[in-house]
CSV table of C-alpha atoms and ligand atoms in Angstrom, one decimal:
chain,number,residue,atom,x,y,z
A,1,MET,CA,0.0,0.0,0.0
A,2,MET,CA,1.3,3.5,-0.9
A,3,THR,CA,2.2,5.7,2.0
A,4,GLU,CA,1.3,8.9,0.2
A,5,SER,CA,-1.2,9.2,-2.6
A,6,LYS,CA,0.6,9.4,-6.0
A,7,LYS,CA,-1.0,10.2,-9.3
A,8,LEU,CA,-0.9,8.1,-12.4
A,9,LEU,CA,-2.3,8.3,-16.0
A,10,ILE,CA,-3.5,5.5,-18.1
A,11,VAL,CA,-4.4,5.9,-21.8
A,12,GLY,CA,-6.9,3.4,-23.0
A,13,GLY,CA,-9.7,1.6,-21.1
A,14,GLY,CA,-9.8,-1.9,-22.6
A,15,LEU,CA,-8.9,-4.9,-20.5
A,16,ALA,CA,-5.3,-3.9,-19.9
A,17,GLY,CA,-6.0,-0.3,-18.9
A,18,LEU,CA,-9.0,-1.1,-16.8
A,19,THR,CA,-7.2,-3.9,-14.9
A,20,ALA,CA,-4.2,-1.7,-14.2
A,21,ALA,CA,-6.6,1.1,-13.0
A,22,ILE,CA,-8.3,-1.3,-10.6
A,23,HIS,CA,-5.0,-2.7,-9.3
A,24,LEU,CA,-3.3,0.7,-8.8
A,25,SER,CA,-6.3,2.3,-7.2
A,26,LYS,CA,-6.6,-0.7,-4.9
A,27,ILE,CA,-3.1,-0.1,-3.6
A,28,GLY,CA,-3.8,3.6,-3.0
A,29,LEU,CA,-2.8,5.5,-6.2
A,30,LYS,CA,-4.9,8.3,-7.7
A,31,VAL,CA,-5.6,6.9,-11.2
A,32,THR,CA,-6.9,8.9,-14.1
A,33,LEU,CA,-7.8,6.8,-17.1
A,34,ILE,CA,-8.6,8.4,-20.6
A,35,GLU,CA,-10.7,6.3,-22.9
A,36,LYS,CA,-11.9,7.5,-26.3
A,37,ASN,CA,-15.1,5.5,-26.4
A,38,GLU,CA,-18.2,5.3,-24.3
A,39,PHE,CA,-18.9,2.2,-22.1
A,40,PRO,CA,-20.3,-0.3,-22.8
A,41,LYS,CA,-19.3,-1.2,-26.4
A,42,HIS,CA,-19.1,-4.4,-28.4
A,43,LYS,CA,-15.5,-5.3,-29.5
A,44,VAL,CA,-14.1,-7.7,-32.1
A,45,CYS,CA,-12.8,-10.5,-30.0
A,46,GLY,CA,-13.2,-14.3,-29.6
A,47,GLU,CA,-14.3,-13.6,-26.0
A,48,TYR,CA,-12.7,-16.8,-24.6
A,49,VAL,CA,-10.6,-15.9,-21.5
A,50,SER,CA,-8.1,-18.3,-20.1
A,51,ASN,CA,-8.6,-19.3,-16.5
A,52,GLU,CA,-5.0,-18.5,-15.8
A,53,VAL,CA,-6.1,-15.0,-14.7
A,54,LEU,CA,-8.8,-16.1,-12.2
A,55,PRO,CA,-6.6,-15.9,-9.0
A,56,TYR,CA,-5.6,-12.4,-10.0
A,57,LEU,CA,-9.1,-11.3,-10.8
A,58,ASN,CA,-10.2,-12.6,-7.4
A,59,TRP,CA,-7.4,-10.7,-5.7
A,60,LEU,CA,-8.7,-7.5,-7.5
A,61,GLY,CA,-12.1,-8.2,-5.9
A,62,ILE,CA,-13.7,-9.4,-9.1
A,63,ASP,CA,-16.0,-12.4,-8.9
A,64,CYS,CA,-16.4,-13.7,-12.5
A,65,ASP,CA,-19.7,-15.5,-11.5
A,66,ASP,CA,-21.2,-12.0,-11.3
A,67,PHE,CA,-21.3,-11.7,-15.0
A,68,ASN,CA,-22.6,-15.3,-15.5
A,69,PRO,CA,-19.9,-16.5,-18.0
A,70,THR,CA,-19.9,-19.9,-19.7
A,71,HIS,CA,-17.3,-22.4,-18.5
A,72,LEU,CA,-15.1,-23.6,-21.4
A,73,ASN,CA,-13.1,-26.8,-21.1
A,74,LYS,CA,-13.1,-28.5,-24.5
A,75,PHE,CA,-11.4,-27.6,-27.7
A,76,GLN,CA,-12.2,-28.6,-31.2
A,77,PHE,CA,-10.0,-27.8,-34.2
A,78,SER,CA,-10.8,-28.3,-37.9
A,79,SER,CA,-8.8,-28.0,-41.1
A,80,VAL,CA,-10.3,-26.2,-44.1
A,81,ASP,CA,-11.8,-29.5,-45.4
A,82,GLY,CA,-13.4,-30.3,-42.0
A,83,LYS,CA,-11.0,-32.8,-40.5
A,84,ILE,CA,-11.5,-32.6,-36.8
A,85,LEU,CA,-9.2,-32.8,-33.8
A,86,GLU,CA,-10.3,-32.5,-30.2
A,87,SER,CA,-8.7,-31.9,-26.9
A,88,GLU,CA,-9.4,-30.8,-23.3
A,89,LEU,CA,-8.4,-27.2,-22.5
A,90,PRO,CA,-5.7,-27.8,-19.9
A,91,LEU,CA,-6.6,-24.9,-17.6
A,92,GLY,CA,-10.0,-24.2,-19.1
A,93,GLY,CA,-11.5,-20.7,-19.6
A,94,PHE,CA,-14.6,-18.7,-19.5
A,95,GLY,CA,-16.8,-17.0,-22.1
A,96,VAL,CA,-18.0,-13.5,-21.6
A,97,SER,CA,-18.7,-10.8,-24.1
A,98,ARG,CA,-16.5,-7.7,-24.1
A,99,TYR,CA,-19.6,-5.6,-23.8
A,100,VAL,CA,-20.3,-7.1,-20.4
A,101,LEU,CA,-16.7,-7.7,-19.2
A,102,ASP,CA,-15.3,-4.2,-20.0
A,103,LYS,CA,-18.4,-2.5,-18.5
A,104,PHE,CA,-18.0,-4.6,-15.4
A,105,LEU,CA,-14.3,-3.6,-15.0
A,106,TYR,CA,-15.2,0.0,-15.8
A,107,GLN,CA,-17.7,0.0,-12.9
A,108,LYS,CA,-15.2,-1.6,-10.6
A,109,ALA,CA,-12.6,1.1,-11.5
A,110,LEU,CA,-15.2,3.8,-10.7
A,111,GLU,CA,-16.0,2.1,-7.4
A,112,ASN,CA,-12.3,2.1,-6.5
A,113,GLY,CA,-12.3,5.9,-7.1
A,114,CYS,CA,-10.5,6.1,-10.5
A,115,GLU,CA,-11.2,9.2,-12.5
A,116,MET,CA,-12.6,8.1,-15.9
A,117,ILE,CA,-12.4,10.6,-18.7
A,118,GLN,CA,-13.9,10.1,-22.2
A,119,ASP,CA,-11.6,11.8,-24.7
A,120,THR,CA,-9.0,10.8,-27.3
A,121,VAL,CA,-5.3,11.3,-26.5
A,122,GLU,CA,-3.6,13.0,-29.4
A,123,THR,CA,-0.1,13.9,-28.2
A,124,ILE,CA,2.2,12.6,-25.6
A,125,ALA,CA,5.4,14.4,-24.8
A,126,PHE,CA,8.1,13.5,-22.2
A,127,SER,CA,10.5,16.1,-20.7
A,128,GLU,CA,12.1,16.8,-17.3
A,129,ASN,CA,10.9,13.5,-15.9
A,130,GLN,CA,7.3,14.2,-16.7
A,131,PHE,CA,4.7,13.3,-19.4
A,132,THR,CA,2.4,15.9,-20.8
A,133,ILE,CA,-0.7,14.6,-22.6
A,134,ILE,CA,-3.0,16.6,-24.8
A,135,THR,CA,-6.4,15.3,-25.9
A,136,ALA,CA,-8.8,16.0,-28.8
A,137,GLN,CA,-10.8,18.2,-26.5
A,138,LYS,CA,-7.6,20.2,-25.7
A,139,ALA,CA,-7.4,19.0,-22.1
A,140,ILE,CA,-3.9,18.8,-20.7
A,141,PHE,CA,-2.7,16.1,-18.2
A,142,THR,CA,0.6,15.6,-16.6
A,143,SER,CA,2.0,12.6,-14.9
A,144,GLU,CA,5.4,11.2,-13.8
A,145,ILE,CA,4.5,7.7,-15.0
A,146,LEU,CA,2.4,6.9,-18.0
A,147,ILE,CA,0.8,3.5,-18.9
A,148,ALA,CA,-0.3,3.1,-22.5
A,149,ALA,CA,-3.1,0.5,-22.9
A,150,TYR,CA,-4.5,1.8,-26.2
A,151,GLY,CA,-4.7,-1.5,-28.0
A,152,LYS,CA,-3.3,-3.0,-31.1
A,153,ARG,CA,-3.4,0.1,-33.4
A,154,SER,CA,-4.0,3.7,-32.5
A,155,ASN,CA,-3.3,7.2,-33.6
A,156,ILE,CA,-0.7,7.3,-30.8
A,157,ASP,CA,1.4,4.6,-32.7
A,158,GLN,CA,1.6,7.1,-35.6
A,159,GLU,CA,2.4,9.9,-33.2
A,160,LEU,CA,5.2,7.8,-31.7
A,161,ASP,CA,6.3,6.6,-35.1
A,162,ARG,CA,6.5,3.0,-33.9
A,163,SER,CA,8.1,0.7,-36.5
A,164,PHE,CA,5.2,-1.8,-36.9
A,165,ILE,CA,2.9,1.0,-38.1
A,166,ARG,CA,4.9,1.6,-41.2
A,167,ASN,CA,4.3,-1.9,-42.5
A,168,LYS,CA,1.2,-3.2,-44.2
A,169,ALA,CA,-1.0,-5.3,-41.9
A,170,PRO,CA,-3.0,-7.7,-44.2
A,171,TRP,CA,-5.5,-9.1,-41.7
A,172,LEU,CA,-9.1,-8.1,-40.9
A,173,ALA,CA,-11.6,-9.5,-38.4
A,174,VAL,CA,-15.3,-9.9,-38.2
A,175,LYS,CA,-17.4,-10.7,-35.2
A,176,ALA,CA,-21.1,-11.1,-34.3
A,177,HIS,CA,-23.3,-12.7,-31.7
A,178,TYR,CA,-25.9,-15.3,-32.7
A,179,SER,CA,-28.7,-17.4,-31.2
A,180,GLY,CA,-28.6,-21.1,-32.0
A,181,VAL,CA,-27.3,-24.5,-30.9
A,182,PHE,CA,-23.6,-24.9,-29.9
A,183,PRO,CA,-22.2,-26.8,-26.9
A,184,ASP,CA,-21.8,-24.6,-23.8
A,185,ASN,CA,-18.3,-25.8,-22.9
A,186,LEU,CA,-16.7,-25.9,-26.3
A,187,VAL,CA,-14.2,-23.5,-28.0
A,188,GLY,CA,-14.2,-24.3,-31.8
A,189,LEU,CA,-11.5,-23.2,-34.1
A,190,TYR,CA,-12.4,-23.8,-37.7
A,191,HIS,CA,-10.1,-23.0,-40.6
A,192,PHE,CA,-11.1,-21.8,-44.0
A,193,LYS,CA,-9.0,-20.6,-47.0
A,194,GLY,CA,-7.2,-17.5,-45.9
A,195,GLY,CA,-8.4,-17.5,-42.3
A,196,TYR,CA,-9.9,-19.2,-39.3
A,197,CYS,CA,-13.0,-18.7,-37.2
A,198,GLY,CA,-13.5,-19.1,-33.4
A,199,VAL,CA,-16.9,-20.2,-32.1
A,200,SER,CA,-17.9,-20.3,-28.4
A,201,LYS,CA,-20.7,-19.3,-26.1
A,202,VAL,CA,-20.8,-16.3,-23.9
A,203,GLU,CA,-23.3,-15.2,-21.3
A,204,ASP,CA,-27.1,-15.5,-21.9
A,205,ASN,CA,-26.7,-18.4,-24.2
A,206,LYS,CA,-25.3,-16.3,-27.0
A,207,ILE,CA,-22.9,-17.7,-29.5
A,208,ASN,CA,-19.9,-15.6,-30.5
A,209,ILE,CA,-18.6,-16.1,-34.0
A,210,CYS,CA,-15.4,-14.3,-34.7
A,211,TYR,CA,-13.1,-14.8,-37.7
A,212,LEU,CA,-9.7,-13.5,-38.9
A,213,ALA,CA,-9.4,-13.2,-42.6
A,214,ASP,CA,-6.6,-12.4,-45.0
A,215,TYR,CA,-7.4,-9.2,-46.8
A,216,LYS,CA,-6.3,-10.7,-50.2
A,217,THR,CA,-8.9,-13.4,-50.1
A,218,PHE,CA,-11.6,-11.1,-48.6
A,219,LYS,CA,-11.3,-8.3,-51.2
A,220,GLN,CA,-12.5,-10.6,-54.0
A,221,TYR,CA,-16.0,-10.5,-52.6
A,222,LYS,CA,-18.5,-7.6,-52.4
A,223,ASN,CA,-19.4,-7.9,-48.8
A,224,ILE,CA,-19.3,-10.0,-45.6
A,225,GLU,CA,-22.3,-12.1,-46.6
A,226,GLU,CA,-20.8,-13.1,-50.0
A,227,TYR,CA,-17.5,-13.9,-48.3
A,228,GLN,CA,-19.1,-16.0,-45.6
A,229,LYS,CA,-21.1,-17.9,-48.2
A,230,ASN,CA,-18.2,-18.5,-50.6
A,231,VAL,CA,-15.2,-18.8,-48.4
A,232,VAL,CA,-16.0,-19.3,-44.7
A,233,SER,CA,-18.8,-21.8,-45.3
A,234,LYS,CA,-16.5,-24.0,-47.4
A,235,ASN,CA,-15.6,-25.5,-44.0
A,236,PRO,CA,-18.5,-27.9,-43.5
A,237,TYR,CA,-18.6,-27.2,-39.7
A,238,LEU,CA,-18.8,-23.5,-40.2
A,239,LYS,CA,-21.4,-23.9,-42.9
A,240,SER,CA,-23.6,-26.0,-40.5
A,241,ILE,CA,-23.1,-23.5,-37.7
A,242,LEU,CA,-23.8,-20.4,-39.8
A,243,ASP,CA,-26.8,-22.0,-41.6
A,244,ASN,CA,-28.4,-22.8,-38.3
A,245,CYS,CA,-28.1,-19.7,-36.2
A,246,GLU,CA,-29.7,-16.2,-36.2
A,247,PRO,CA,-27.7,-12.9,-35.9
A,248,LEU,CA,-28.4,-11.0,-32.7
A,249,LEU,CA,-26.5,-7.8,-33.6
A,250,GLU,CA,-27.8,-5.4,-36.2
A,251,LYS,CA,-24.7,-6.1,-38.3
A,252,PRO,CA,-21.3,-7.7,-37.7
A,253,LEU,CA,-18.5,-5.6,-36.3
A,254,THR,CA,-15.3,-5.4,-38.4
A,255,ILE,CA,-11.7,-4.2,-37.9
A,256,SER,CA,-8.8,-4.1,-40.3
A,257,GLN,CA,-5.1,-3.7,-40.4
A,258,ILE,CA,-4.3,-6.2,-37.7
A,259,SER,CA,-0.6,-6.6,-37.2
A,260,PHE,CA,1.2,-9.4,-35.3
A,261,GLU,CA,4.6,-7.8,-35.6
A,262,ALA,CA,6.9,-7.5,-32.6
A,263,LYS,CA,6.6,-4.2,-30.6
A,264,LYS,CA,8.5,-2.7,-27.7
A,265,SER,CA,7.1,-2.9,-24.2
A,266,VAL,CA,8.7,0.5,-23.3
A,267,GLU,CA,8.6,3.3,-25.9
A,268,ASN,CA,9.8,6.8,-25.2
A,269,HIS,CA,9.6,6.0,-21.4
A,270,ILE,CA,5.9,5.0,-21.7
A,271,LEU,CA,5.1,1.6,-20.2
A,272,MET,CA,3.1,-0.4,-22.7
A,273,ILE,CA,0.6,-3.0,-21.6
A,274,GLY,CA,-1.9,-5.3,-23.4
A,275,ASP,CA,-1.9,-5.2,-27.2
A,276,SER,CA,0.0,-1.9,-27.2
A,277,ALA,CA,3.1,-4.0,-26.2
A,278,GLY,CA,2.3,-6.9,-28.6
A,279,LEU,CA,-0.6,-8.8,-30.0
A,280,ILE,CA,-0.6,-12.6,-29.9
A,281,HIS,CA,-2.1,-14.3,-32.9
A,282,PRO,CA,-5.8,-14.6,-31.9
A,283,LEU,CA,-5.9,-18.3,-32.8
A,284,CYS,CA,-4.0,-18.8,-29.4
A,285,GLY,CA,-6.9,-17.3,-27.5
A,286,ASN,CA,-4.6,-15.7,-25.0
A,287,GLY,CA,-4.6,-11.9,-25.8
A,288,MET,CA,-7.0,-11.0,-23.0
A,289,ALA,CA,-5.1,-13.1,-20.4
A,290,MET,CA,-1.9,-11.4,-21.5
A,291,ALA,CA,-3.5,-8.0,-21.3
A,292,ILE,CA,-4.7,-8.7,-17.7
A,293,ARG,CA,-1.4,-10.2,-16.7
A,294,SER,CA,0.7,-7.4,-18.1
A,295,ALA,CA,-1.4,-5.0,-16.0
A,296,LYS,CA,-0.5,-7.0,-13.0
A,297,ILE,CA,3.3,-6.9,-13.9
A,298,VAL,CA,3.4,-3.2,-14.5
A,299,SER,CA,1.3,-2.3,-11.4
A,300,GLU,CA,3.5,-4.3,-9.1
A,301,LEU,CA,6.7,-2.6,-10.5
A,302,ILE,CA,5.1,0.8,-10.2
A,303,GLU,CA,4.2,0.1,-6.6
A,304,GLN,CA,7.9,-0.9,-5.9
A,305,TYR,CA,9.1,2.3,-7.7
A,306,TYR,CA,6.9,4.6,-5.6
A,307,ASN,CA,7.9,2.7,-2.5
A,308,TYR,CA,11.6,3.4,-3.4
A,309,GLU,CA,12.4,-0.3,-3.8
A,310,ILE,CA,13.2,0.5,-7.5
A,311,SER,CA,15.7,3.4,-7.5
A,312,SER,CA,15.2,5.1,-10.9
A,313,ARG,CA,13.0,5.3,-13.9
A,314,SER,CA,15.6,3.5,-16.1
A,315,GLU,CA,15.7,0.6,-13.6
A,316,LEU,CA,11.8,0.5,-13.7
A,317,GLU,CA,11.9,0.4,-17.5
A,318,LYS,CA,14.5,-2.3,-17.6
A,319,MET,CA,12.7,-4.4,-15.0
A,320,TYR,CA,9.4,-4.1,-16.9
A,321,GLN,CA,11.0,-5.0,-20.3
A,322,LYS,CA,12.6,-8.0,-18.7
A,323,ALA,CA,9.5,-9.2,-17.0
A,324,TRP,CA,7.4,-8.7,-20.1
A,325,ASN,CA,9.9,-10.7,-22.2
A,326,GLN,CA,10.0,-13.5,-19.6
A,327,ASN,CA,6.2,-13.8,-19.5
A,328,PHE,CA,5.2,-13.2,-23.1
A,329,LYS,CA,8.0,-13.4,-25.7
A,330,ARG,CA,7.9,-17.1,-26.2
A,331,ARG,CA,4.0,-17.2,-26.4
A,332,LEU,CA,4.1,-14.5,-29.1
A,333,LYS,CA,6.7,-16.4,-31.1
A,334,ILE,CA,4.8,-19.7,-31.0
A,335,GLY,CA,1.6,-17.8,-32.0
A,336,ARG,CA,3.4,-16.2,-35.0
A,337,LEU,CA,4.8,-19.6,-36.0
A,338,LEU,CA,1.3,-21.3,-35.8
A,339,GLY,CA,-0.2,-18.4,-37.7
A,340,SER,CA,2.2,-18.9,-40.5
A,341,ILE,CA,1.8,-22.7,-40.6
A,342,PHE,CA,-1.9,-22.4,-40.8
A,343,GLN,CA,-1.5,-20.0,-43.8
A,344,LYS,CA,0.0,-22.9,-45.8
A,345,PRO,CA,-2.4,-25.8,-46.5
A,346,LYS,CA,0.3,-28.4,-47.1
A,347,LEU,CA,2.1,-27.6,-43.8
A,348,THR,CA,-1.3,-27.6,-42.0
A,349,PHE,CA,-2.0,-31.0,-43.5
A,350,VAL,CA,1.3,-32.4,-42.2
A,351,LEU,CA,0.8,-30.8,-38.8
A,352,LEU,CA,-2.7,-32.3,-38.5
A,353,ARG,CA,-1.4,-35.8,-39.5
A,354,ILE,CA,1.3,-35.6,-36.9
A,355,ILE,CA,-1.2,-34.5,-34.2
A,356,THR,CA,-3.6,-37.3,-35.3
A,357,VAL,CA,-0.8,-39.8,-34.6
A,358,PHE,CA,0.4,-38.0,-31.4
A,359,PRO,CA,-2.8,-36.4,-30.0
A,360,PHE,CA,-1.0,-35.2,-26.8
A,361,LEU,CA,0.8,-32.7,-29.1
A,362,LEU,CA,-2.4,-30.6,-29.3
A,363,THR,CA,-2.5,-30.2,-25.5
A,364,THR,CA,1.2,-29.3,-25.6
A,365,ILE,CA,0.6,-26.6,-28.2
A,366,ILE,CA,-2.3,-25.1,-26.2
A,367,LYS,CA,-0.1,-25.1,-23.0
A,368,ASN,CA,2.7,-23.3,-24.9
A,369,THR,CA,0.4,-20.5,-26.1
A,370,HIS,CA,-1.0,-20.0,-22.6
A,371,GLY,CA,0.6,-19.1,-19.3
A,372,LYS,CA,0.4,-21.0,-16.0
A,373,SER,CA,-2.2,-20.0,-13.5
A,374,ILE,CA,-1.2,-16.7,-11.8
A,375,ASP,CA,0.2,-17.5,-8.4
A,376,MET,CA,-0.6,-14.5,-6.1
A,377,ASN,CA,2.0,-15.5,-3.6
A,378,THR,CA,4.9,-14.8,-6.1
A,379,LYS,CA,5.8,-11.6,-7.9
B,401,FAD,C1,-10.1,-11.4,-34.2
B,401,FAD,C2,-9.6,-11.4,-32.8
B,401,FAD,C3,-10.1,-12.4,-31.9
B,401,FAD,C4,-9.5,-12.5,-30.6
B,401,FAD,N1,-10.0,-13.5,-29.8
B,401,FAD,C5,-9.5,-13.6,-28.5
B,401,FAD,C6,-9.9,-14.6,-27.6
B,401,FAD,O1,-10.8,-15.4,-27.9
B,401,FAD,N2,-9.3,-14.6,-26.4
B,401,FAD,C7,-8.3,-13.8,-26.0
B,401,FAD,O2,-7.8,-13.9,-24.9
B,401,FAD,N3,-7.9,-12.8,-26.8
B,401,FAD,C8,-8.5,-12.6,-28.1
B,401,FAD,N4,-8.1,-11.6,-28.9
B,401,FAD,C9,-7.1,-10.6,-28.4
B,401,FAD,C10,-7.8,-9.6,-27.4
B,401,FAD,O3,-9.0,-9.1,-28.0
B,401,FAD,C11,-6.8,-8.5,-27.1
B,401,FAD,O4,-5.6,-9.1,-26.8
B,401,FAD,C12,-7.3,-7.7,-25.9
B,401,FAD,O5,-8.5,-7.0,-26.3
B,401,FAD,C13,-6.3,-6.6,-25.6
B,401,FAD,O6,-6.8,-5.7,-24.6
B,401,FAD,P1,-6.2,-4.2,-24.6
B,401,FAD,O7,-6.8,-3.6,-23.4
B,401,FAD,O8,-4.7,-4.3,-24.8
B,401,FAD,O9,-6.8,-3.5,-25.9
B,401,FAD,P2,-8.3,-3.1,-26.2
B,401,FAD,O10,-9.3,-3.9,-25.5
B,401,FAD,O11,-8.3,-2.9,-27.7
B,401,FAD,O12,-8.4,-1.6,-25.5
B,401,FAD,C14,-7.7,-0.5,-26.0
B,401,FAD,C15,-8.6,0.7,-25.7
B,401,FAD,O13,-7.8,1.9,-25.9
B,401,FAD,C16,-8.7,2.9,-26.5
B,401,FAD,N5,-7.9,3.9,-27.2
B,401,FAD,C17,-7.2,3.7,-28.4
B,401,FAD,N6,-6.6,4.8,-28.8
B,401,FAD,C18,-6.9,5.8,-27.8
B,401,FAD,C19,-6.6,7.1,-27.6
B,401,FAD,N7,-5.8,7.8,-28.5
B,401,FAD,N8,-7.1,7.8,-26.6
B,401,FAD,C20,-7.9,7.2,-25.7
B,401,FAD,N9,-8.2,5.9,-25.8
B,401,FAD,C21,-7.7,5.2,-26.8
B,401,FAD,C22,-9.7,2.1,-27.3
B,401,FAD,O14,-10.9,2.8,-27.6
B,401,FAD,C23,-9.8,0.8,-26.5
B,401,FAD,O15,-11.0,0.8,-25.7
B,401,FAD,C24,-8.6,-11.5,-30.2
B,401,FAD,C25,-8.2,-10.5,-31.1
B,401,FAD,C26,-8.7,-10.5,-32.3
B,401,FAD,C27,-8.2,-9.4,-33.3
């Protein structure tokens, strides 16, 4: 617990930013979080959260049963032509929409006394050991420490001239909720030419269908409907699911220019968390757990810094970079490798043959793209 109340700024109120806000306010910091969108809001996401974060969420005072999630413990994988592999999910996970989860965390942050501001951060400058932030509404904020949790791609990446933003990002994603029949405990990952689709249930018996597609394949079709009919539904499992369910949202949500390139976890002295520090390939289903875990790592180090257990800003930055790499670098690499294998039908075929002969390999792959359950007794 902080002996005196220190101030801290967070940019971005997704999972990473909200979790850090809850953690830092719980230990006594005065947190201001700036988020450009209103809460609640639907987001493009597979909405499967690994159970590895449950002990930490409990420590933060969050009881996941409050939002009535589904409990997910089975995994089904299919190749483009519908060959199926199945496995248990070693740690399991839960299914909850981002609409419900982000709103729940937002309310918890408010309860903890965080100041929540709706505005878009436009510029961030660092000088004389202090950050100055200017927003679209021309508000000015200053802070000694700045956490960036603004997600996978933002105007701030341009402003900071981060290297990944200069390269083309050829992925887009589509997500919608449906009513229909799908097992309550299953995460399905079904491939189609140029992409893959995740299917699982969230609260209130809703089915979340979310796919990642290569822009080259997508642009040959006029719209999402045509693409789903001619490409996504070529996978017999996806065809059967899509033919038998009814959309619940007015129209699907889409995002584009998704990049899986490596990023830096500290940029211009800013501590990056969640997707701002690196986005794991969504087929690993671990981005949300990483966002939550990175909030824990940064918050614990900031606590040590303010308690003078870390002697300088440069030591704080080095310790954060090291901890980030230890926790996430390997997962991201495996995610990138899997992403590139599944782009190549022949390699996918070989990998599936190998897994059919040695089924334990599927569990090993899942374990390697996830973390171990967070132990709240160790830092
Ligand atoms: C297709 C797809 C499927 C996925 N499926 C899964 C899955 O099933 N399981 C899983 O664990 N992960 C999944 N992920 C990954 C997961 O969605 C992300 O890792 C997670 O959302 C990261 O959270 P975040 O807080 O870093 O970013 P976000 O949740 O994106 O939050 C960033 C916030 O910053 C705000 N912001 C941006 N710029 C500014 C600004 N200038 N000023 C103020 N606010 C700003 C945004 O409005 C946003 O609210 C998937 C990702 C994709 C693309």
